[in-house]
Structures are given as structure tokens and as C-alpha cells.
CSV table of C-alpha atoms in Angstrom, one decimal:
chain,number,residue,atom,x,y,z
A,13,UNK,CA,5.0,-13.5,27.2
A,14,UNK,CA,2.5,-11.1,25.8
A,15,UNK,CA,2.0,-8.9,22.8
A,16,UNK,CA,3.8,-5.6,23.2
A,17,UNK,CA,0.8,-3.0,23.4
A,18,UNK,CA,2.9,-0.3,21.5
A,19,UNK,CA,3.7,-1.5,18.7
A,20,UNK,CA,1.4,-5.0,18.7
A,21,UNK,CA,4.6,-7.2,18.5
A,22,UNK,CA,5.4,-5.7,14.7
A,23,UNK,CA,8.7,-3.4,16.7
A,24,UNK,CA,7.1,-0.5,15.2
A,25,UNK,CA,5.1,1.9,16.3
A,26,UNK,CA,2.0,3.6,14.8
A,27,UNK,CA,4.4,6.4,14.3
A,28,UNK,CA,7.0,4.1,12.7
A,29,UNK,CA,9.1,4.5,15.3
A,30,UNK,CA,11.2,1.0,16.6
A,31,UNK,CA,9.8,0.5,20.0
A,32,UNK,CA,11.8,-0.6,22.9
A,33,UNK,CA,10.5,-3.9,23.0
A,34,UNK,CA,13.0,-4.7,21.0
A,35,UNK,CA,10.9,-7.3,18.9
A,36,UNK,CA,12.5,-6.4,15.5
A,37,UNK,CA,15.7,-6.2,14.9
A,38,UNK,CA,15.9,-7.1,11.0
A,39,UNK,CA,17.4,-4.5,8.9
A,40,UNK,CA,19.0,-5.4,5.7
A,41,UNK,CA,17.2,-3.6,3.1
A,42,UNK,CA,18.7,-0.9,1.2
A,43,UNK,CA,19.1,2.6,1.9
A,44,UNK,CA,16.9,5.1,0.3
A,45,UNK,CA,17.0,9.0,1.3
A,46,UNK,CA,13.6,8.7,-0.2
A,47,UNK,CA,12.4,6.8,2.8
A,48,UNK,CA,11.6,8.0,6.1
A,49,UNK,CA,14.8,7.2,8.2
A,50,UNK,CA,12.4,6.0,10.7
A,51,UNK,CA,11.6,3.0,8.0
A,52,UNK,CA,15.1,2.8,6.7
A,53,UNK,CA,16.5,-0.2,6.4
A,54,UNK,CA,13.8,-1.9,7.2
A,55,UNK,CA,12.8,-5.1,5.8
A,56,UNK,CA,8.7,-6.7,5.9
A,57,UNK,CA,9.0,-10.2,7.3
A,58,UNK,CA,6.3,-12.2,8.3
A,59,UNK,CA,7.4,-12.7,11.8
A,60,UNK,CA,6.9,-9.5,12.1
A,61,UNK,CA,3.1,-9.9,12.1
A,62,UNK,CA,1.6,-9.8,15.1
A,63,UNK,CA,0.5,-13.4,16.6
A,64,UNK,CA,-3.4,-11.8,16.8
A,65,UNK,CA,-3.3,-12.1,12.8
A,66,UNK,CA,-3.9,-14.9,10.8
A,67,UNK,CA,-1.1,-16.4,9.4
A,68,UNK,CA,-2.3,-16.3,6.1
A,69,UNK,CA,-1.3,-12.7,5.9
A,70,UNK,CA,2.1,-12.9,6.7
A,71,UNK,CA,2.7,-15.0,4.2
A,72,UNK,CA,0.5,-13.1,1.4
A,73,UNK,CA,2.3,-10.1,2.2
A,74,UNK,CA,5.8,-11.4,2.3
A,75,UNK,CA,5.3,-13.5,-1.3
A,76,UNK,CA,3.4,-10.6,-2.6
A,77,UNK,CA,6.9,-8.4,-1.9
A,78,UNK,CA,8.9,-11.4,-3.6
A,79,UNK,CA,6.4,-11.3,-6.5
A,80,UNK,CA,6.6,-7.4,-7.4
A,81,UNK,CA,10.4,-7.6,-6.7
A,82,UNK,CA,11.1,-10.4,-9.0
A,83,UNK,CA,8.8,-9.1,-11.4
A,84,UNK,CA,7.4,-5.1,-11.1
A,85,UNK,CA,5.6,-5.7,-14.1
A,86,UNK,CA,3.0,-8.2,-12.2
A,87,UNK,CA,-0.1,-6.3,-13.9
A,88,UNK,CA,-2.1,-7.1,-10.8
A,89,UNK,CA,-4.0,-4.4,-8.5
A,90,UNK,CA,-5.1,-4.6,-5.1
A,91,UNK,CA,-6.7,-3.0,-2.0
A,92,UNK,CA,-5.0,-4.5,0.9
A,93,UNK,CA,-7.2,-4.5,4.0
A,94,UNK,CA,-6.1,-5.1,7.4
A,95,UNK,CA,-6.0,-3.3,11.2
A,96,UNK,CA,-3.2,-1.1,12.1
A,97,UNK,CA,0.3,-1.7,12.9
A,98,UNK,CA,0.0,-5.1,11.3
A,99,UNK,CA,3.2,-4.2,9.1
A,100,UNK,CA,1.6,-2.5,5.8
A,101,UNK,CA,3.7,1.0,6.0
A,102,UNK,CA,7.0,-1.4,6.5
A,103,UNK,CA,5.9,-3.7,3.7
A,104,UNK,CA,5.3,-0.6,1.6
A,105,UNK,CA,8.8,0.8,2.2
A,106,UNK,CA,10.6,-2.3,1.9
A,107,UNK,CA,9.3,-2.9,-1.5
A,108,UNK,CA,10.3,0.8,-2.1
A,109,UNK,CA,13.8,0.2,-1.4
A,110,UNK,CA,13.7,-3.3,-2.6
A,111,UNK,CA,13.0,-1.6,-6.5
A,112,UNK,CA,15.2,1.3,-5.6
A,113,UNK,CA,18.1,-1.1,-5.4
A,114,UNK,CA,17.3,-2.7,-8.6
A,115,UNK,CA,17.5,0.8,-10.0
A,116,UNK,CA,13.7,0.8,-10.5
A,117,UNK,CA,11.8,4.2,-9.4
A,118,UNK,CA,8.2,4.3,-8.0
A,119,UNK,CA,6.4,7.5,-6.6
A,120,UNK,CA,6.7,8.3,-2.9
A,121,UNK,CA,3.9,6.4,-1.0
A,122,UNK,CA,1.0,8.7,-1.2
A,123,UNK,CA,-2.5,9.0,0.0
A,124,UNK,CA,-5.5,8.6,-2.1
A,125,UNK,CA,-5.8,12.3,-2.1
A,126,UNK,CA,-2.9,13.1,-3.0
A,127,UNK,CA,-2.8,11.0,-5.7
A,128,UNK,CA,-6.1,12.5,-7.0
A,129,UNK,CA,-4.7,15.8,-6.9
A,130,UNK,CA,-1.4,14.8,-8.9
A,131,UNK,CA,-3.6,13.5,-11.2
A,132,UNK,CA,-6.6,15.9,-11.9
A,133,UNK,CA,-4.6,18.9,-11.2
A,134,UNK,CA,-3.7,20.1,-15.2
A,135,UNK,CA,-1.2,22.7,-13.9
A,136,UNK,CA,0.8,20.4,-11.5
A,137,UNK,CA,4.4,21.6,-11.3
A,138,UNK,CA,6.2,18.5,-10.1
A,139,UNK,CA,6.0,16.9,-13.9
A,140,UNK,CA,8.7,14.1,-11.9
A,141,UNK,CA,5.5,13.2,-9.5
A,142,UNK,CA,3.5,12.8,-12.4
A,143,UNK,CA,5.5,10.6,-14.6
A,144,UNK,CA,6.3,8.3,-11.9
A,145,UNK,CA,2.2,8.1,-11.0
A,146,UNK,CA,1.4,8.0,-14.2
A,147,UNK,CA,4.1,5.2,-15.9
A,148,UNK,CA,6.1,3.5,-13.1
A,149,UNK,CA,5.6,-0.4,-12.8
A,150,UNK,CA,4.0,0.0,-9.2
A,151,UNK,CA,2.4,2.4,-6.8
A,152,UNK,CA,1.4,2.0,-3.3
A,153,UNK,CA,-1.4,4.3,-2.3
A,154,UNK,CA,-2.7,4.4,1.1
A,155,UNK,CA,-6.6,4.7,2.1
A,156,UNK,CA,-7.6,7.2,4.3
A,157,UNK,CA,-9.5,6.6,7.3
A,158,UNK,CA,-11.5,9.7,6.5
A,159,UNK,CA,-12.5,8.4,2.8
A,160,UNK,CA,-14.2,10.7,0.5
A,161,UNK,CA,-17.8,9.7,-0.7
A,162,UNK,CA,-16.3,9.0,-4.3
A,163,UNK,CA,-13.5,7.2,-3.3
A,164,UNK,CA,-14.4,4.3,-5.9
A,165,UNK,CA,-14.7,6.7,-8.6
A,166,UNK,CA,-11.1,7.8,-7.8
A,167,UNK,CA,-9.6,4.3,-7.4
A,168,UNK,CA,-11.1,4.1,-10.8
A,169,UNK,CA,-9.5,6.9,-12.2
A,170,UNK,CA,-6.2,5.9,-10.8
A,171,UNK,CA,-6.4,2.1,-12.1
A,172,UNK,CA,-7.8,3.0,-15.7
A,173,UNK,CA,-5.0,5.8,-16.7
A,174,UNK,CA,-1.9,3.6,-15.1
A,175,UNK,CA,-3.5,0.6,-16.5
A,176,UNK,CA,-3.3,1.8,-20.1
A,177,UNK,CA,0.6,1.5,-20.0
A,178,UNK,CA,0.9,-1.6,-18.5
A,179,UNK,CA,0.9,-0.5,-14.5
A,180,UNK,CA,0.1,-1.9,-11.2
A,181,UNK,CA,-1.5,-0.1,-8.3
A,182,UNK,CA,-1.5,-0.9,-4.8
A,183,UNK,CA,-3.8,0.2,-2.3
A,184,UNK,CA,-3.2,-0.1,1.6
A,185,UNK,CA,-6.5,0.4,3.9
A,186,UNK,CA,-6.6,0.3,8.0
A,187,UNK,CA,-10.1,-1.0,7.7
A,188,UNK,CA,-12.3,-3.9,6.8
A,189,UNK,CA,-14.5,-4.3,4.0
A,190,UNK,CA,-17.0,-3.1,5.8
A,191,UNK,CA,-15.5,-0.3,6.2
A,192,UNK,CA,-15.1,0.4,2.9
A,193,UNK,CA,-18.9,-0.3,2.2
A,194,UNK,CA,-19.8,1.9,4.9
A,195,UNK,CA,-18.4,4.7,2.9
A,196,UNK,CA,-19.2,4.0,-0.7
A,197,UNK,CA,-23.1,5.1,-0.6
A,198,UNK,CA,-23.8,3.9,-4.7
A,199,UNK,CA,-21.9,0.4,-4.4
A,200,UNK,CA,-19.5,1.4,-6.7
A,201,UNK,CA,-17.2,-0.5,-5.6
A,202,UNK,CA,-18.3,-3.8,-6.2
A,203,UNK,CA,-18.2,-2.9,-9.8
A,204,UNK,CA,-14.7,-2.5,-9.1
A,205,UNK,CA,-13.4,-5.9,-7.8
A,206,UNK,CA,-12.5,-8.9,-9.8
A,207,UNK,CA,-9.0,-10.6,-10.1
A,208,UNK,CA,-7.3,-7.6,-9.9
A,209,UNK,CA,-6.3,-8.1,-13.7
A,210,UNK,CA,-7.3,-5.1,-16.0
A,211,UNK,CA,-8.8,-2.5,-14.7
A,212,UNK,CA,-10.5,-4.6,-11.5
A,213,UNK,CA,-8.6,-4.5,-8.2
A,214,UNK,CA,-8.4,-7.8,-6.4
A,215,UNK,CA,-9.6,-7.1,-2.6
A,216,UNK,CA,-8.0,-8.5,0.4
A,217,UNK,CA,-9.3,-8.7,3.8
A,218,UNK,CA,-7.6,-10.1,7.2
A,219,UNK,CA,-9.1,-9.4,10.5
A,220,UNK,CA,-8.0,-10.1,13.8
A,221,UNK,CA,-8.2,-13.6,15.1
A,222,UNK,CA,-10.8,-13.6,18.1
């Protein structure tokens, strides 16, 4: 049997929607109002990966959610690269309500620009969104497609301040390295990358399996 072209075996869509393939069916994680309800409930398994991946994902992505659950406090930060609909938004919102049930509070999953403005913006009025940016254990930040030429600059930014009280940040990218590089004109992103400890974000990078 083949992989379903909607939602490349995952059973969810690009919009998040399940697809009528029926290929996933798992939903035991707590409910959230936070969440989209199109993502509620749901839970990030590796067999939810589609069989064009390498395995190797899967099985980062589903210890990585056991890691941050078990302990929020990991101190690690990372850019997640890998092609659409491979799972990353479900993974996202399972952690989300994974922490939400252990009466743990992170900020709604955000883009990078978003986050920039929360944080540059001196007169933001949600103060709530800014706390939780600025202090809770873990934030998952998505990449857009459509970067902005000083994207590492604002990675940076983000890292440094949540860093200095002991925070993680997560980002999630539809790309490849290369198409990070494409976009970051001085290389400042190299400078960036280490272990992921301190203020270096660990980068990982799984491509489709020809």
C-alpha cells in the first residue's frame, strides 16, 4: 500500500486536519483549550512519521518529547529541520499539552516574528505573553519559510535573554540547512551552533530518504 499523498502517511494534513486515510488514530493526550482543536488530543508518535523519513527522526523526536516532559528544565536549544508534514506541529502540541497536564505553562507556539515582536516591542500589552517568552522552561518557535535576512541575529536575541534564567528554546523549520544558509547572507549562523548548551543552539537536519 502506498503513502497517503494528503497527509504523507502522518493522518494529518498540512492544515492539521485528520485526513480520511485514517492512518492515525492515537489520541490520548490531554485536553488544552489552548490548542487548536484540530490538534487536540493528539499525541507525536513515531509511527506517525512517514516511511520516506529516516528512522532516526522518529525516534529523536519522540525521546526528545520524553526528555522535556520528564524534565522541562533540559537547558538545551535547538533548530529542528525537516520537510513538511513529517509530524513537527503535532510534536509541538503534544508537548504543549503534555506540560499543560503537569500544570506547567509555556507560550502559545509562535512564529519567529512574532516572537521578535513580543520581545522588542517596549509597550507590549499582553505582559502574560511576555512572561511566558521570557521565563517559562520551554518555547517552541517555528521558522518561517519566508525568513527575514537577520534571522540569526533574532534567534540570538531570543536564546541569550531566555537563557539568562535558565530557559530552553525550540525552533521548528520546514527546510534544510541549506535552506537556512541560503538566507543568512553574513554566516551568522554558524556562530550560532554548538551543543545547544548556553547560548548555542544544537542543529538538526533529516531529509527525505531517496
Amino acid at each position: 500500500m502506498g503513502v497517503c499523498l494528503r497527509c504523507g502517511g502522518t493522518g494529518i494534513t498540512a492544515f492539521g486536519e485528520k485526513c480520511d486515510c485514517g492512518a492515525y488514530t492515537e489520541m490520548d493526550a490531554p485536553i488544552c483549550l489552548s490548542i487548536p482543536v484540530q490538534y487536540q488530543g493528539v499525541k507525536f508518535s513515531a509511527n506517525l512519521v512517514p516511511a520516506w523519513m529516516p528512522k532516526s527522526y522518529g525516534t529523536f523526536m519522540e525521546n526528545l518529547l520524553e526528555e522535556c516532559t520528564r524534565n522541562p528544565m533540559i537547558q538545551r536549544n535547538y533548530i529542528i529541520c525537516s520537510p513538511p508534514n513529517t509530524g513537527k506541529t503535532v510534536w509541538a502540541y503534544s508537548l504543549y499539552s503534555q506540560l499543560y497536564s503537569l500544570g506547567i505553562t509555556i507560550p502559545d507556539v509562535m512564529d519567529l516574528i512574532q516572537a521578535r515582536d513580543v520581545f522588542l516591542n517596549l509597550y507590549y500589552e499582553d505582559k502574560v505573553t511576555l512572561e511566558k517568552l521570557s521565563a517559562s522552561p520551554i518555547a517552541i518557535i517555528k521558522l518561517p519559510w519566508d525568513l527575514p535576512n537577520k534571522f540569526p541575529e533574532t534567534i540570538s536575541t531570543i536564546v541569550e535573554r531566555r537563557v539568562m534564567t535558565g530557559c530552553s528554546t525550540i525552533f521548528l523549520f520546514n527546510g534544510t540547512k541549506g535552506d537556512l544558509t541560503a538566507r543568512d547572507s553574513f554566516g551568522k549562523l554558524t556562530r550560532l551552533l554548538g551543543d545547544g548548551s548556553y547560548n548555542s543552539v544544537c542543529l538538526k537536519v533529516w531529509e527525505e530518504v531517496k
